[in-house]
Amino acid sequence: MKWKVRDELTDRGYKFSYDGLNRLTTATYGEGASLSANLNRFDESITAYDKMGNILAMQRQGKLDSGYGLMDYLTYTYTGNRLTKVSDVATAPITYPGAFHFNNALFSTDFLKKELHKVRAILCQYTFCDCGFWVKQER
């Protein structure tokens, strides 16, 4: 999959890999015509699935203060097939303007409220409607 950003000449994109059950295992980021430049800056890998096909763990690479590296190491908890918790065990600080470190998410069935804790322990609550659109943010 490739794309270009407005007013830039560089192709950007991902190459995808799948396991024997055709489940996504890696999305490898690259730039240029063959996506072979600036590799691994924004890679994503799903490291575990449960027997029902739910993602149990995922690693995401991204921009950090000191370059690029592990940004998120997310673990997912389910009740049946319903996602109930997402935890991030990555420790790299992300402090560039507008960024936050995802520490915890709690899900409920009443209007899909999520709680996200910012780096400096500022609690933000994001509310999404049942179709997945962001409705509001509260601090």
Short mmCIF file of N, CA and C in Angstrom, two decimals:
data_model
loop_
_atom_site.label_atom_id
_atom_site.label_comp_id
_atom_site.label_asym_id
_atom_site.label_seq_id
_atom_site.Cartn_x
_atom_site.Cartn_y
_atom_site.Cartn_z
N MET A 1 0.86 -1.15 0.00
CA MET A 1 0.00 0.00 0.00
C MET A 1 0.91 1.23 0.00
N LYS A 2 0.69 2.16 -0.92
CA LYS A 2 1.50 3.38 -1.01
C LYS A 2 0.62 4.62 -1.02
N TRP A 3 1.22 5.73 -0.59
CA TRP A 3 0.55 7.03 -0.68
C TRP A 3 1.62 8.12 -0.78
N LYS A 4 1.18 9.31 -1.16
CA LYS A 4 2.04 10.50 -1.16
C LYS A 4 1.34 11.59 -0.38
N VAL A 5 2.14 12.40 0.31
CA VAL A 5 1.62 13.55 1.03
C VAL A 5 1.66 14.74 0.09
N ARG A 6 0.65 15.58 0.17
CA ARG A 6 0.55 16.76 -0.71
C ARG A 6 1.86 17.54 -0.71
N ASP A 7 2.26 17.96 -1.87
CA ASP A 7 3.45 18.79 -2.07
C ASP A 7 4.77 18.06 -1.76
N GLU A 8 4.75 16.74 -1.64
CA GLU A 8 5.98 15.97 -1.45
C GLU A 8 6.10 14.96 -2.58
N LEU A 9 7.31 14.62 -2.93
CA LEU A 9 7.54 13.67 -4.01
C LEU A 9 7.75 12.24 -3.52
N THR A 10 7.95 12.07 -2.23
CA THR A 10 8.30 10.77 -1.67
C THR A 10 7.09 9.85 -1.53
N ASP A 11 7.23 8.64 -2.07
CA ASP A 11 6.23 7.59 -1.80
C ASP A 11 6.44 7.09 -0.39
N ARG A 12 5.35 6.81 0.30
CA ARG A 12 5.40 6.20 1.63
C ARG A 12 4.45 5.03 1.60
N GLY A 13 4.71 4.03 2.42
CA GLY A 13 3.78 2.91 2.42
C GLY A 13 4.16 1.79 3.36
N TYR A 14 3.38 0.73 3.28
CA TYR A 14 3.57 -0.47 4.10
C TYR A 14 3.57 -1.70 3.22
N LYS A 15 4.37 -2.67 3.62
CA LYS A 15 4.32 -4.02 3.06
C LYS A 15 3.78 -4.90 4.18
N PHE A 16 2.87 -5.80 3.85
CA PHE A 16 2.17 -6.60 4.86
C PHE A 16 2.60 -8.06 4.81
N SER A 17 2.62 -8.70 5.98
CA SER A 17 2.90 -10.14 6.10
C SER A 17 1.78 -10.79 6.90
N TYR A 18 1.51 -12.05 6.59
CA TYR A 18 0.41 -12.80 7.22
C TYR A 18 0.90 -14.15 7.68
N ASP A 19 0.21 -14.71 8.68
CA ASP A 19 0.56 -16.06 9.14
C ASP A 19 -0.20 -17.11 8.32
N GLY A 20 -0.07 -18.37 8.71
CA GLY A 20 -0.70 -19.46 7.98
C GLY A 20 -2.21 -19.44 8.00
N LEU A 21 -2.80 -18.68 8.93
CA LEU A 21 -4.26 -18.55 9.00
C LEU A 21 -4.73 -17.24 8.34
N ASN A 22 -3.83 -16.60 7.60
CA ASN A 22 -4.11 -15.34 6.90
C ASN A 22 -4.43 -14.19 7.85
N ARG A 23 -3.83 -14.23 9.04
CA ARG A 23 -3.98 -13.12 9.98
C ARG A 23 -2.77 -12.20 9.82
N LEU A 24 -3.00 -10.91 9.88
CA LEU A 24 -1.93 -9.94 9.75
C LEU A 24 -0.92 -10.14 10.86
N THR A 25 0.38 -10.20 10.50
CA THR A 25 1.43 -10.32 11.51
C THR A 25 2.33 -9.09 11.53
N THR A 26 2.64 -8.52 10.36
CA THR A 26 3.48 -7.33 10.34
C THR A 26 3.05 -6.36 9.24
N ALA A 27 3.23 -5.09 9.53
CA ALA A 27 3.10 -4.02 8.55
C ALA A 27 4.43 -3.28 8.61
N THR A 28 5.24 -3.42 7.56
CA THR A 28 6.58 -2.86 7.54
C THR A 28 6.56 -1.56 6.75
N TYR A 29 6.93 -0.47 7.41
CA TYR A 29 6.94 0.86 6.80
C TYR A 29 8.19 1.06 5.95
N GLY A 30 8.04 1.80 4.87
CA GLY A 30 9.17 2.19 4.05
C GLY A 30 8.83 3.40 3.20
N GLU A 31 9.85 3.98 2.59
CA GLU A 31 9.67 5.14 1.72
C GLU A 31 10.41 4.91 0.40
N GLY A 32 10.01 5.65 -0.64
CA GLY A 32 10.62 5.53 -1.95
C GLY A 32 9.82 4.60 -2.85
N ALA A 33 10.23 4.52 -4.09
CA ALA A 33 9.49 3.73 -5.08
C ALA A 33 9.33 2.26 -4.68
N SER A 34 10.36 1.68 -4.06
CA SER A 34 10.28 0.27 -3.65
C SER A 34 10.05 0.11 -2.14
N LEU A 35 9.75 1.22 -1.46
CA LEU A 35 9.53 1.24 0.00
C LEU A 35 10.72 0.66 0.76
N SER A 36 11.93 0.95 0.27
CA SER A 36 13.13 0.39 0.90
C SER A 36 13.98 1.42 1.65
N ALA A 37 13.54 2.68 1.67
CA ALA A 37 14.26 3.73 2.41
C ALA A 37 13.54 4.00 3.73
N ASN A 38 14.29 4.45 4.73
CA ASN A 38 13.74 4.80 6.05
C ASN A 38 12.88 3.67 6.61
N LEU A 39 13.39 2.46 6.50
CA LEU A 39 12.65 1.29 6.96
C LEU A 39 12.43 1.33 8.48
N ASN A 40 11.35 0.70 8.89
CA ASN A 40 11.04 0.41 10.29
C ASN A 40 10.66 1.60 11.14
N ARG A 41 10.49 2.76 10.57
CA ARG A 41 10.13 3.93 11.37
C ARG A 41 8.75 3.80 12.01
N PHE A 42 7.81 3.24 11.29
CA PHE A 42 6.42 3.15 11.77
C PHE A 42 5.87 1.73 11.63
N ASP A 43 6.72 0.73 11.83
CA ASP A 43 6.29 -0.66 11.70
C ASP A 43 5.26 -1.01 12.78
N GLU A 44 4.44 -1.98 12.46
CA GLU A 44 3.49 -2.52 13.43
C GLU A 44 3.55 -4.04 13.32
N SER A 45 3.50 -4.72 14.46
CA SER A 45 3.48 -6.18 14.42
C SER A 45 2.51 -6.70 15.47
N ILE A 46 1.74 -7.67 15.05
CA ILE A 46 0.82 -8.34 15.97
C ILE A 46 1.54 -9.60 16.42
N THR A 47 1.83 -9.68 17.71
CA THR A 47 2.67 -10.76 18.22
C THR A 47 1.88 -11.92 18.79
N ALA A 48 0.57 -11.77 18.98
CA ALA A 48 -0.22 -12.88 19.51
C ALA A 48 -1.70 -12.69 19.21
N TYR A 49 -2.34 -13.80 18.90
CA TYR A 49 -3.78 -13.88 18.71
C TYR A 49 -4.32 -14.94 19.66
N ASP A 50 -5.60 -14.84 20.07
CA ASP A 50 -6.21 -15.93 20.82
C ASP A 50 -6.86 -16.90 19.85
N LYS A 51 -7.44 -17.98 20.38
CA LYS A 51 -8.01 -19.02 19.51
C LYS A 51 -9.23 -18.54 18.73
N MET A 52 -9.81 -17.40 19.13
CA MET A 52 -10.96 -16.86 18.41
C MET A 52 -10.54 -15.80 17.38
N GLY A 53 -9.24 -15.57 17.26
CA GLY A 53 -8.74 -14.61 16.28
C GLY A 53 -8.62 -13.19 16.78
N ASN A 54 -8.84 -12.97 18.07
CA ASN A 54 -8.70 -11.63 18.65
C ASN A 54 -7.22 -11.32 18.87
N ILE A 55 -6.83 -10.09 18.61
CA ILE A 55 -5.45 -9.66 18.84
C ILE A 55 -5.20 -9.61 20.35
N LEU A 56 -4.12 -10.25 20.80
CA LEU A 56 -3.75 -10.22 22.21
C LEU A 56 -2.60 -9.25 22.49
N ALA A 57 -1.71 -9.06 21.52
CA ALA A 57 -0.57 -8.16 21.72
C ALA A 57 -0.13 -7.57 20.39
N MET A 58 0.25 -6.28 20.44
CA MET A 58 0.69 -5.59 19.24
C MET A 58 1.78 -4.59 19.61
N GLN A 59 2.81 -4.53 18.78
CA GLN A 59 3.89 -3.56 18.95
C GLN A 59 3.82 -2.54 17.83
N ARG A 60 4.03 -1.27 18.19
CA ARG A 60 4.01 -0.18 17.20
C ARG A 60 5.29 0.63 17.35
N GLN A 61 5.96 0.85 16.23
CA GLN A 61 7.14 1.72 16.19
C GLN A 61 6.67 3.12 15.82
N GLY A 62 7.40 4.13 16.26
CA GLY A 62 7.01 5.49 15.92
C GLY A 62 8.08 6.49 16.29
N LYS A 63 7.74 7.77 16.16
CA LYS A 63 8.69 8.85 16.45
C LYS A 63 8.76 9.07 17.94
N LEU A 64 9.97 9.00 18.46
CA LEU A 64 10.25 9.24 19.87
C LEU A 64 11.11 10.51 19.97
N ASP A 65 11.39 10.93 21.19
CA ASP A 65 12.25 12.09 21.38
C ASP A 65 13.63 11.85 20.79
N SER A 66 14.11 10.62 20.85
CA SER A 66 15.48 10.30 20.42
C SER A 66 15.52 9.61 19.06
N GLY A 67 14.57 9.84 18.21
CA GLY A 67 14.54 9.20 16.90
C GLY A 67 13.29 8.36 16.73
N TYR A 68 13.46 7.11 16.30
CA TYR A 68 12.34 6.20 16.09
C TYR A 68 12.58 4.92 16.88
N GLY A 69 11.51 4.31 17.38
CA GLY A 69 11.65 3.08 18.14
C GLY A 69 10.30 2.60 18.64
N LEU A 70 10.33 1.71 19.62
CA LEU A 70 9.11 1.14 20.17
C LEU A 70 8.30 2.22 20.87
N MET A 71 7.12 2.50 20.34
CA MET A 71 6.25 3.54 20.87
C MET A 71 5.16 2.92 21.74
N ASP A 72 4.58 1.80 21.28
CA ASP A 72 3.51 1.12 22.01
C ASP A 72 3.79 -0.37 22.02
N TYR A 73 3.53 -0.99 23.14
CA TYR A 73 3.47 -2.46 23.23
C TYR A 73 2.14 -2.74 23.92
N LEU A 74 1.13 -2.91 23.11
CA LEU A 74 -0.24 -3.01 23.61
C LEU A 74 -0.62 -4.45 23.88
N THR A 75 -1.28 -4.67 25.01
CA THR A 75 -1.87 -5.97 25.29
C THR A 75 -3.37 -5.77 25.45
N TYR A 76 -4.13 -6.71 24.92
CA TYR A 76 -5.58 -6.60 24.87
C TYR A 76 -6.21 -7.68 25.73
N THR A 77 -7.28 -7.31 26.46
CA THR A 77 -8.01 -8.25 27.30
C THR A 77 -9.45 -8.28 26.81
N TYR A 78 -10.01 -9.48 26.76
CA TYR A 78 -11.37 -9.68 26.24
C TYR A 78 -12.20 -10.46 27.24
N THR A 79 -13.50 -10.24 27.20
CA THR A 79 -14.50 -11.11 27.81
C THR A 79 -15.27 -11.69 26.64
N GLY A 80 -15.06 -12.97 26.37
CA GLY A 80 -15.58 -13.55 25.14
C GLY A 80 -14.87 -12.88 23.98
N ASN A 81 -15.62 -12.32 23.05
CA ASN A 81 -15.04 -11.57 21.94
C ASN A 81 -15.12 -10.06 22.16
N ARG A 82 -15.52 -9.63 23.33
CA ARG A 82 -15.67 -8.20 23.61
C ARG A 82 -14.41 -7.65 24.26
N LEU A 83 -13.82 -6.65 23.62
CA LEU A 83 -12.63 -6.00 24.17
C LEU A 83 -12.99 -5.26 25.45
N THR A 84 -12.26 -5.54 26.53
CA THR A 84 -12.55 -4.90 27.82
C THR A 84 -11.42 -4.03 28.34
N LYS A 85 -10.18 -4.26 27.86
CA LYS A 85 -9.07 -3.46 28.37
C LYS A 85 -7.92 -3.49 27.37
N VAL A 86 -7.22 -2.35 27.26
CA VAL A 86 -5.99 -2.25 26.49
C VAL A 86 -4.94 -1.64 27.40
N SER A 87 -3.80 -2.31 27.53
CA SER A 87 -2.71 -1.80 28.35
C SER A 87 -1.48 -1.62 27.49
N ASP A 88 -0.67 -0.62 27.84
CA ASP A 88 0.56 -0.34 27.11
C ASP A 88 1.72 -0.52 28.08
N VAL A 89 2.62 -1.45 27.77
CA VAL A 89 3.76 -1.68 28.65
C VAL A 89 5.05 -1.06 28.11
N ALA A 90 4.97 -0.33 26.99
CA ALA A 90 6.15 0.37 26.47
C ALA A 90 6.53 1.49 27.42
N THR A 91 7.81 1.73 27.56
CA THR A 91 8.27 2.73 28.55
C THR A 91 8.90 3.96 27.92
N ALA A 92 9.08 3.98 26.61
CA ALA A 92 9.73 5.13 25.98
C ALA A 92 8.86 6.37 26.10
N PRO A 93 9.42 7.47 26.62
CA PRO A 93 8.63 8.70 26.71
C PRO A 93 8.43 9.34 25.34
N ILE A 94 7.25 9.84 25.13
CA ILE A 94 6.93 10.55 23.90
C ILE A 94 6.47 11.93 24.32
N THR A 95 7.30 12.96 24.09
CA THR A 95 6.98 14.27 24.65
C THR A 95 6.93 15.38 23.62
N TYR A 96 6.96 15.05 22.32
CA TYR A 96 6.87 16.14 21.34
C TYR A 96 5.48 16.76 21.43
N PRO A 97 5.31 18.02 21.01
CA PRO A 97 4.04 18.74 21.17
C PRO A 97 2.85 17.97 20.58
N GLY A 98 1.81 17.82 21.39
CA GLY A 98 0.59 17.15 20.95
C GLY A 98 0.59 15.66 21.16
N ALA A 99 1.70 15.08 21.59
CA ALA A 99 1.77 13.63 21.78
C ALA A 99 1.39 13.27 23.20
N PHE A 100 0.93 12.05 23.39
CA PHE A 100 0.71 11.54 24.74
C PHE A 100 1.05 10.07 24.75
N HIS A 101 1.41 9.57 25.94
CA HIS A 101 1.75 8.16 26.10
C HIS A 101 0.50 7.43 26.57
N PHE A 102 0.07 6.48 25.80
CA PHE A 102 -1.15 5.72 26.08
C PHE A 102 -0.88 4.74 27.20
N ASN A 103 -1.49 4.94 28.37
CA ASN A 103 -1.23 4.07 29.51
C ASN A 103 -2.32 3.06 29.77
N ASN A 104 -3.56 3.43 29.56
CA ASN A 104 -4.64 2.53 29.93
C ASN A 104 -5.91 2.94 29.20
N ALA A 105 -6.74 1.98 28.93
CA ALA A 105 -8.04 2.28 28.34
C ALA A 105 -9.07 1.37 28.98
N LEU A 106 -10.16 1.93 29.42
CA LEU A 106 -11.25 1.16 30.01
C LEU A 106 -12.46 1.32 29.12
N PHE A 107 -13.12 0.22 28.82
CA PHE A 107 -14.26 0.24 27.92
C PHE A 107 -15.52 -0.09 28.69
N SER A 108 -16.62 0.53 28.34
CA SER A 108 -17.90 0.17 28.91
C SER A 108 -18.91 0.06 27.77
N THR A 109 -20.01 -0.60 28.05
CA THR A 109 -21.00 -0.79 27.00
C THR A 109 -21.98 0.38 26.94
N ASP A 110 -21.91 1.31 27.89
CA ASP A 110 -22.80 2.46 27.86
C ASP A 110 -22.10 3.63 27.17
N PHE A 111 -22.32 3.77 25.90
CA PHE A 111 -21.82 4.86 25.09
C PHE A 111 -20.31 4.81 24.87
N LEU A 112 -19.69 3.67 25.08
CA LEU A 112 -18.28 3.43 24.74
C LEU A 112 -17.33 4.50 25.27
N LYS A 113 -17.29 4.69 26.57
CA LYS A 113 -16.37 5.66 27.15
C LYS A 113 -15.00 5.03 27.33
N LYS A 114 -13.95 5.83 27.06
CA LYS A 114 -12.59 5.38 27.23
C LYS A 114 -11.86 6.39 28.10
N GLU A 115 -11.01 5.90 28.99
CA GLU A 115 -10.19 6.80 29.78
C GLU A 115 -8.75 6.63 29.34
N LEU A 116 -8.09 7.73 29.03
CA LEU A 116 -6.70 7.72 28.63
C LEU A 116 -5.93 8.64 29.56
N HIS A 117 -4.78 8.19 30.02
CA HIS A 117 -3.96 8.98 30.93
C HIS A 117 -2.80 9.57 30.16
N LYS A 118 -2.64 10.86 30.22
CA LYS A 118 -1.54 11.52 29.53
C LYS A 118 -0.24 11.33 30.32
N VAL A 119 0.87 11.71 29.69
CA VAL A 119 2.20 11.53 30.28
C VAL A 119 2.29 12.12 31.68
N ARG A 120 1.79 13.28 31.87
CA ARG A 120 1.94 13.96 33.16
C ARG A 120 0.74 13.71 34.07
N ALA A 121 0.12 12.54 33.94
CA ALA A 121 -0.98 12.09 34.79
C ALA A 121 -2.22 12.96 34.68
N ILE A 122 -2.40 13.60 33.56
CA ILE A 122 -3.63 14.35 33.31
C ILE A 122 -4.64 13.36 32.74
N LEU A 123 -5.77 13.22 33.41
CA LEU A 123 -6.78 12.27 32.96
C LEU A 123 -7.65 12.91 31.88
N CYS A 124 -7.74 12.25 30.76
CA CYS A 124 -8.63 12.67 29.69
C CYS A 124 -9.63 11.57 29.43
N GLN A 125 -10.86 11.93 29.26
CA GLN A 125 -11.88 10.96 28.93
C GLN A 125 -12.41 11.27 27.54
N TYR A 126 -12.35 10.29 26.65
CA TYR A 126 -12.82 10.44 25.29
C TYR A 126 -14.10 9.63 25.15
N THR A 127 -15.11 10.22 24.58
CA THR A 127 -16.38 9.53 24.39
C THR A 127 -16.63 9.35 22.91
N PHE A 128 -16.97 8.12 22.55
CA PHE A 128 -17.25 7.76 21.17
C PHE A 128 -18.67 7.25 21.08
N CYS A 129 -19.36 7.54 19.97
CA CYS A 129 -20.69 6.98 19.77
C CYS A 129 -20.54 5.52 19.35
N ASP A 130 -21.64 4.78 19.34
CA ASP A 130 -21.57 3.36 19.05
C ASP A 130 -21.11 3.03 17.64
N CYS A 131 -21.10 4.00 16.74
CA CYS A 131 -20.61 3.74 15.38
C CYS A 131 -19.12 4.09 15.25
N GLY A 132 -18.47 4.49 16.35
CA GLY A 132 -17.03 4.71 16.36
C GLY A 132 -16.56 6.13 16.18
N PHE A 133 -17.46 7.09 16.03
CA PHE A 133 -17.05 8.48 15.85
C PHE A 133 -16.80 9.15 17.19
N TRP A 134 -15.75 9.99 17.24
CA TRP A 134 -15.41 10.71 18.45
C TRP A 134 -16.46 11.78 18.70
N VAL A 135 -16.99 11.82 19.92
CA VAL A 135 -18.05 12.76 20.27
C VAL A 135 -17.50 13.92 21.08
N LYS A 136 -16.73 13.61 22.14
CA LYS A 136 -16.20 14.70 22.97
C LYS A 136 -15.00 14.24 23.77
N GLN A 137 -14.26 15.24 24.30
CA GLN A 137 -13.11 15.01 25.16
C GLN A 137 -13.31 15.83 26.42
N GLU A 138 -13.07 15.20 27.57
CA GLU A 138 -13.17 15.90 28.84
C GLU A 138 -11.88 15.72 29.61
N ARG A 139 -11.50 16.76 30.36
CA ARG A 139 -10.31 16.65 31.23
C ARG A 139 -10.73 16.70 32.66
#
